[in-house]
Coordinates of C-alpha atoms in Angstrom, one line a residue:
Chain A
M186 CA 7.9 16.4 9.4
K187 CA 9.8 15.3 6.3
F188 CA 8.8 12.5 4.0
R189 CA 11.7 10.1 3.4
F190 CA 10.2 8.8 0.1
Q191 CA 8.7 10.3 -2.9
P192 CA 6.3 8.9 -5.6
G193 CA 8.1 6.7 -8.0
Q194 CA 10.8 5.5 -5.5
Q195 CA 11.4 1.8 -4.9
V196 CA 11.0 0.7 -1.4
R197 CA 11.1 -2.6 0.5
V198 CA 8.8 -3.5 3.4
D199 CA 10.6 -4.6 6.6
N200 CA 10.2 -8.3 7.3
R201 CA 9.8 -8.1 11.0
E202 CA 7.4 -9.2 13.7
E203 CA 6.0 -6.5 15.9
S204 CA 3.3 -6.7 18.5
G205 CA 0.6 -4.1 18.8
H206 CA -2.0 -2.8 16.4
V207 CA 0.2 -3.4 13.3
R208 CA -1.3 -2.4 10.0
T209 CA 1.3 -4.0 7.8
P210 CA 0.0 -7.2 6.4
D211 CA 2.3 -10.3 6.3
Y212 CA 1.9 -10.8 2.6
V213 CA 3.9 -7.7 1.7
K214 CA 6.6 -8.1 4.4
G215 CA 10.0 -8.3 2.7
R216 CA 8.5 -7.4 -0.6
R217 CA 9.6 -4.6 -2.9
G218 CA 7.2 -2.0 -4.2
L219 CA 6.9 1.4 -5.7
V220 CA 5.7 4.5 -3.9
L221 CA 2.5 5.5 -5.6
E222 CA 1.5 8.3 -3.5
V223 CA 2.4 10.1 -0.3
R224 CA -0.7 10.4 1.9
G225 CA 0.1 12.7 4.8
I226 CA 1.0 12.2 8.4
H227 CA -1.1 10.1 10.7
P228 CA -1.1 9.0 14.4
D229 CA 0.8 5.8 15.1
P230 CA -1.8 3.0 15.2
T231 CA -0.3 0.9 17.9
D232 CA 0.1 3.9 20.3
L233 CA -3.5 4.9 19.5
A234 CA -4.8 1.4 20.2
R235 CA -3.1 1.5 23.6
G236 CA -5.0 4.6 24.4
G237 CA -2.1 7.0 23.6
L238 CA -2.2 10.1 21.5
G239 CA -0.7 8.3 18.5
L240 CA 2.8 9.3 19.0
P241 CA 5.1 9.4 17.1
Y242 CA 3.1 10.5 14.1
R243 CA 4.0 8.5 11.0
C244 CA 4.2 9.4 7.3
L245 CA 1.9 7.2 5.3
Y246 CA 2.4 5.9 1.7
R247 CA 0.4 4.0 -0.8
V248 CA 2.8 1.4 -2.1
L249 CA 2.2 -0.5 -5.3
F250 CA 3.3 -4.1 -5.6
E251 CA 3.5 -6.4 -8.6
G252 CA 1.4 -9.5 -8.1
T253 CA 4.4 -11.6 -9.1
E254 CA 6.5 -9.9 -6.4
V255 CA 4.0 -10.7 -3.7
W256 CA 3.2 -14.2 -4.9
P257 CA 6.3 -15.6 -6.5
G258 CA 5.6 -18.5 -8.8
D259 CA 2.3 -17.1 -10.0
K260 CA 1.9 -17.3 -13.7
G261 CA 1.6 -13.5 -14.0
D262 CA -2.0 -12.7 -14.6
P263 CA -1.9 -8.9 -14.5
L264 CA -2.3 -8.2 -10.8
R265 CA -1.1 -5.3 -8.7
L266 CA -1.8 -4.6 -5.1
V267 CA -1.8 -1.2 -3.4
V268 CA -1.2 -1.3 0.3
D269 CA -1.1 1.6 2.8
I270 CA 2.2 1.5 4.7
Y271 CA 3.7 3.7 7.4
E272 CA 7.2 5.0 6.9
N273 CA 8.7 3.1 9.9
W274 CA 8.1 -0.1 7.9
L275 CA 9.9 1.0 4.7
T276 CA 13.5 1.2 3.6
S277 CA 14.8 2.4 0.3
A278 CA 15.3 -0.3 -2.4
E279 CA 16.8 2.1 -4.9
T280 CA 20.4 1.0 -4.5
V281 CA 21.8 -1.9 -6.5
E282 CA 21.5 -5.1 -4.5
Chain B
M258 CA -21.3 -19.8 -12.0
A259 CA -23.7 -18.8 -9.3
T260 CA -23.6 -15.3 -8.1
T261 CA -26.3 -14.3 -5.7
H262 CA -28.1 -17.6 -5.1
D263 CA -31.1 -19.1 -3.6
H264 CA -31.4 -21.7 -0.9
G265 CA -35.2 -22.0 -1.1
D266 CA -35.9 -19.9 2.0
H267 CA -33.1 -17.3 1.6
T268 CA -30.7 -15.9 -0.9
H269 CA -27.2 -14.8 -0.4
D270 CA -24.1 -13.6 -2.1
P271 CA -21.1 -16.0 -2.8
I272 CA -18.7 -16.4 0.0
E273 CA -21.3 -15.9 2.7
H274 CA -21.1 -19.6 3.5
G275 CA -19.4 -20.3 6.8
E276 CA -20.2 -16.9 8.3
H277 CA -20.7 -17.2 12.0
L278 CA -23.2 -15.4 14.2
P279 CA -21.6 -13.1 16.8
D280 CA -20.1 -14.9 19.7
P281 CA -22.7 -14.8 22.5
E282 CA -20.0 -13.9 25.0
I283 CA -18.8 -11.0 22.9
A284 CA -22.5 -9.9 22.4
L285 CA -22.9 -9.9 26.2
L286 CA -19.7 -8.0 26.8
D287 CA -20.9 -5.4 24.2
D288 CA -24.2 -5.0 26.0
A289 CA -22.5 -4.7 29.4
I290 CA -20.0 -2.0 28.2
R291 CA -22.8 -0.1 26.6
E292 CA -24.9 -0.2 29.8
L293 CA -21.8 1.0 31.7
L294 CA -21.3 3.9 29.3
Y295 CA -25.0 4.9 29.7
D296 CA -24.8 4.7 33.5
K297 CA -21.7 6.8 33.7
G298 CA -23.3 9.4 31.4
I299 CA -20.5 9.1 28.8
I300 CA -23.0 8.4 26.0
T301 CA -26.7 8.2 25.8
A302 CA -29.0 5.6 24.4
E303 CA -30.4 8.3 22.0
E304 CA -26.9 9.0 20.7
V305 CA -26.4 5.3 19.9
Q306 CA -29.8 5.1 18.2
R307 CA -29.0 8.1 16.1
C308 CA -25.7 6.6 15.0
I309 CA -27.4 3.3 14.1
E310 CA -30.1 5.2 12.1
S311 CA -27.6 7.4 10.3
M312 CA -25.6 4.2 9.4
E313 CA -28.6 2.4 8.2
A314 CA -29.7 5.4 6.1
R315 CA -26.5 4.9 4.1
D316 CA -27.2 1.2 3.5
G317 CA -27.1 0.0 -0.1
G318 CA -24.9 2.9 -0.9
V319 CA -27.5 5.6 -1.6
N320 CA -24.9 8.3 -1.2
G321 CA -22.3 6.5 -3.3
K322 CA -24.9 6.1 -6.1
R323 CA -25.4 9.9 -6.3
I324 CA -21.6 10.5 -6.4
I325 CA -21.0 7.9 -9.2
A326 CA -23.9 9.2 -11.3
R327 CA -22.6 12.7 -11.0
A328 CA -19.1 11.6 -12.0
W329 CA -20.6 9.9 -15.1
T330 CA -22.4 13.0 -16.2
D331 CA -20.1 15.8 -15.2
P332 CA -16.4 15.5 -16.4
Q333 CA -15.2 18.3 -14.2
F334 CA -16.8 16.7 -11.1
R335 CA -15.2 13.4 -12.1
Q336 CA -11.7 15.0 -12.4
L337 CA -12.1 16.6 -8.9
L338 CA -13.5 13.4 -7.4
L339 CA -10.4 11.5 -8.6
S340 CA -7.8 14.1 -7.6
D341 CA -9.4 15.4 -4.4
A342 CA -12.4 13.3 -3.3
P343 CA -13.3 15.3 -0.2
A344 CA -13.5 18.6 -2.2
A345 CA -15.8 16.9 -4.8
L346 CA -18.0 15.3 -2.1
A347 CA -18.3 18.7 -0.4
Q348 CA -20.0 20.0 -3.6
L349 CA -22.7 17.4 -3.1
G350 CA -23.1 18.3 0.5
F351 CA -21.1 15.5 2.1
A352 CA -18.7 16.7 4.8
L353 CA -16.7 13.6 5.8
D354 CA -14.8 13.4 9.0
G355 CA -12.7 10.4 9.8
P356 CA -10.4 8.6 7.5
E357 CA -9.2 10.2 4.3
F358 CA -11.2 9.2 1.2
I359 CA -9.9 8.2 -2.2
V360 CA -11.9 7.3 -5.3
V361 CA -10.2 5.0 -7.8
E362 CA -11.4 4.8 -11.4
N363 CA -11.9 1.7 -13.5
T364 CA -10.5 2.0 -17.0
P365 CA -10.3 -0.3 -20.0
K366 CA -6.9 -1.4 -18.6
I367 CA -7.4 -1.4 -14.9
H368 CA -10.2 -3.0 -12.8
N369 CA -10.1 -1.9 -9.1
V370 CA -11.4 -3.8 -6.2
I371 CA -11.4 -2.9 -2.5
V372 CA -10.6 -5.1 0.6
C373 CA -9.4 -4.7 4.1
T374 CA -7.3 -7.8 4.8
L375 CA -6.7 -7.1 8.4
C376 CA -10.2 -6.3 9.6
S377 CA -13.1 -4.8 7.8
C378 CA -12.3 -1.1 7.0
Y379 CA -14.9 0.1 4.6
P380 CA -16.1 3.5 3.3
R381 CA -18.9 3.5 5.9
A382 CA -19.3 7.3 5.8
L383 CA -20.7 6.9 2.3
L384 CA -21.8 3.2 1.9
G385 CA -23.0 2.3 5.4
L386 CA -22.3 -1.0 6.8
P387 CA -20.2 -3.5 4.8
P388 CA -21.9 -6.7 3.5
S389 CA -21.1 -9.8 5.5
W390 CA -19.0 -11.4 2.8
Y391 CA -16.7 -8.3 2.8
K392 CA -15.9 -9.1 6.4
S393 CA -15.4 -12.8 5.8
K394 CA -12.0 -14.3 6.1
E395 CA -12.5 -16.0 2.8
Y396 CA -13.0 -12.8 0.8
R397 CA -10.2 -11.0 2.7
A398 CA -7.7 -13.8 2.1
R399 CA -8.6 -14.7 -1.5
I400 CA -9.2 -11.4 -3.1
V401 CA -5.5 -10.5 -2.8
R402 CA -4.3 -14.0 -3.8
E403 CA -6.7 -15.0 -6.6
P404 CA -8.9 -12.0 -7.4
R405 CA -9.9 -13.3 -10.8
N406 CA -11.4 -16.4 -9.4
V407 CA -13.2 -14.5 -6.6
L408 CA -14.6 -12.0 -9.1
R409 CA -15.7 -14.9 -11.3
E410 CA -17.8 -16.2 -8.4
F411 CA -19.5 -12.8 -8.3
G412 CA -20.3 -13.3 -12.0
T413 CA -17.6 -10.8 -13.0
E414 CA -15.3 -11.9 -15.7
I415 CA -12.1 -9.8 -16.0
S416 CA -10.3 -10.3 -19.2
L417 CA -6.6 -11.3 -19.0
D418 CA -5.4 -8.1 -20.7
V419 CA -6.9 -6.1 -17.8
E420 CA -4.9 -5.5 -14.7
I421 CA -6.8 -6.2 -11.5
R422 CA -5.7 -3.7 -8.9
V423 CA -6.5 -4.6 -5.3
H424 CA -6.6 -1.8 -2.7
D425 CA -6.0 -3.0 0.8
S426 CA -7.5 -0.3 3.0
L427 CA -6.1 -1.1 6.4
A428 CA -4.8 2.1 7.7
D429 CA -6.0 5.7 7.5
L430 CA -7.5 5.7 4.0
R431 CA -10.8 4.5 2.6
F432 CA -11.5 3.7 -1.0
M433 CA -14.5 3.6 -3.4
V434 CA -14.4 2.4 -7.0
L435 CA -15.7 4.6 -9.8
P436 CA -17.1 1.9 -12.2
T437 CA -17.2 2.3 -15.9
R438 CA -20.4 3.7 -17.2
P439 CA -22.2 0.9 -18.9
P440 CA -22.9 1.0 -22.6
G441 CA -26.5 1.7 -23.6
T442 CA -27.0 4.5 -21.1
D443 CA -26.5 7.5 -23.4
G444 CA -28.9 10.3 -22.7
W445 CA -29.9 8.8 -19.3
S446 CA -30.6 11.3 -16.5
E447 CA -28.5 11.4 -13.4
E448 CA -31.3 9.8 -11.4
Q449 CA -31.6 6.9 -13.9
L450 CA -27.9 6.4 -13.7
A451 CA -27.8 6.4 -9.9
D452 CA -30.4 3.6 -10.0
I453 CA -28.1 1.2 -11.7
V454 CA -25.1 1.9 -9.5
T455 CA -24.8 -0.9 -6.9
R456 CA -22.9 -1.2 -3.7
D457 CA -21.0 -4.1 -5.1
A458 CA -20.0 -2.0 -8.2
M459 CA -18.5 0.6 -5.8
I460 CA -16.5 -2.2 -4.0
G461 CA -15.4 -3.5 -7.4
V462 CA -16.9 -7.0 -7.4
R463 CA -19.6 -6.4 -9.9
Y464 CA -20.3 -4.3 -12.9
P465 CA -23.3 -1.9 -13.0
Q466 CA -25.8 -3.2 -15.5
A467 CA -27.9 -1.0 -17.8

């Protein structure tokens, strides 16, 4: 299995609703972050929760978000959030928007 | 600001207000399912008891205290703990199965704190059961939104030139904080150091005190 993203790459979390045992919290949906670390391949949580084998397996990343990106309008006390996100929730945000 | 506080007949940590007892219907369902599993021979009452005992034996973070004290006194162990926690833990005799384990280090520039905003994922393999405030909706919602205020309620003042880094452990990873060794502990033995490491320091809501 090939990892689509590498540490240091900019990514954006999909802003979508999905039913199931979703592990992507709403507060980072649609937000842009930086891949901090690639953390291996793990069973799909929704399939596992339904009693499946966890297929398809997912690449997992630790993604670092600036506090001001997650909470726009904050005065910018130094805050960063690191959230574990599976690859099927991420798209590249490297290209110029 | 109050931290752990007293109500005359009991004390509790901040944020514990508003916690509810388990729903009686859920408790009943839990009992019923357990009885069924016993009856069908899938698990035994002894196995459940052993699990409870092993979980309770980790309460208060006894294992975590040893790990932190070792990291404070052995730079090589500290390096390994931060780069490959399972390998470091194996040196102390901890063989962890289950979720991957990561130790994050507090520095003069970064203060780490752990949460699971979606449920109550917690490094149980080392720290036992999470405190009730860790599972509360209030902690889970506020620590990612206004961590400085939440930490202040725990009596922990984080200066504005220090980044607060919140780790939301909601998937396959579990985290523990390596706190900064407090001043005034030069020459202390590993055992003495382990004594001042608290569960809350390893979650990142309090500092260890010499």
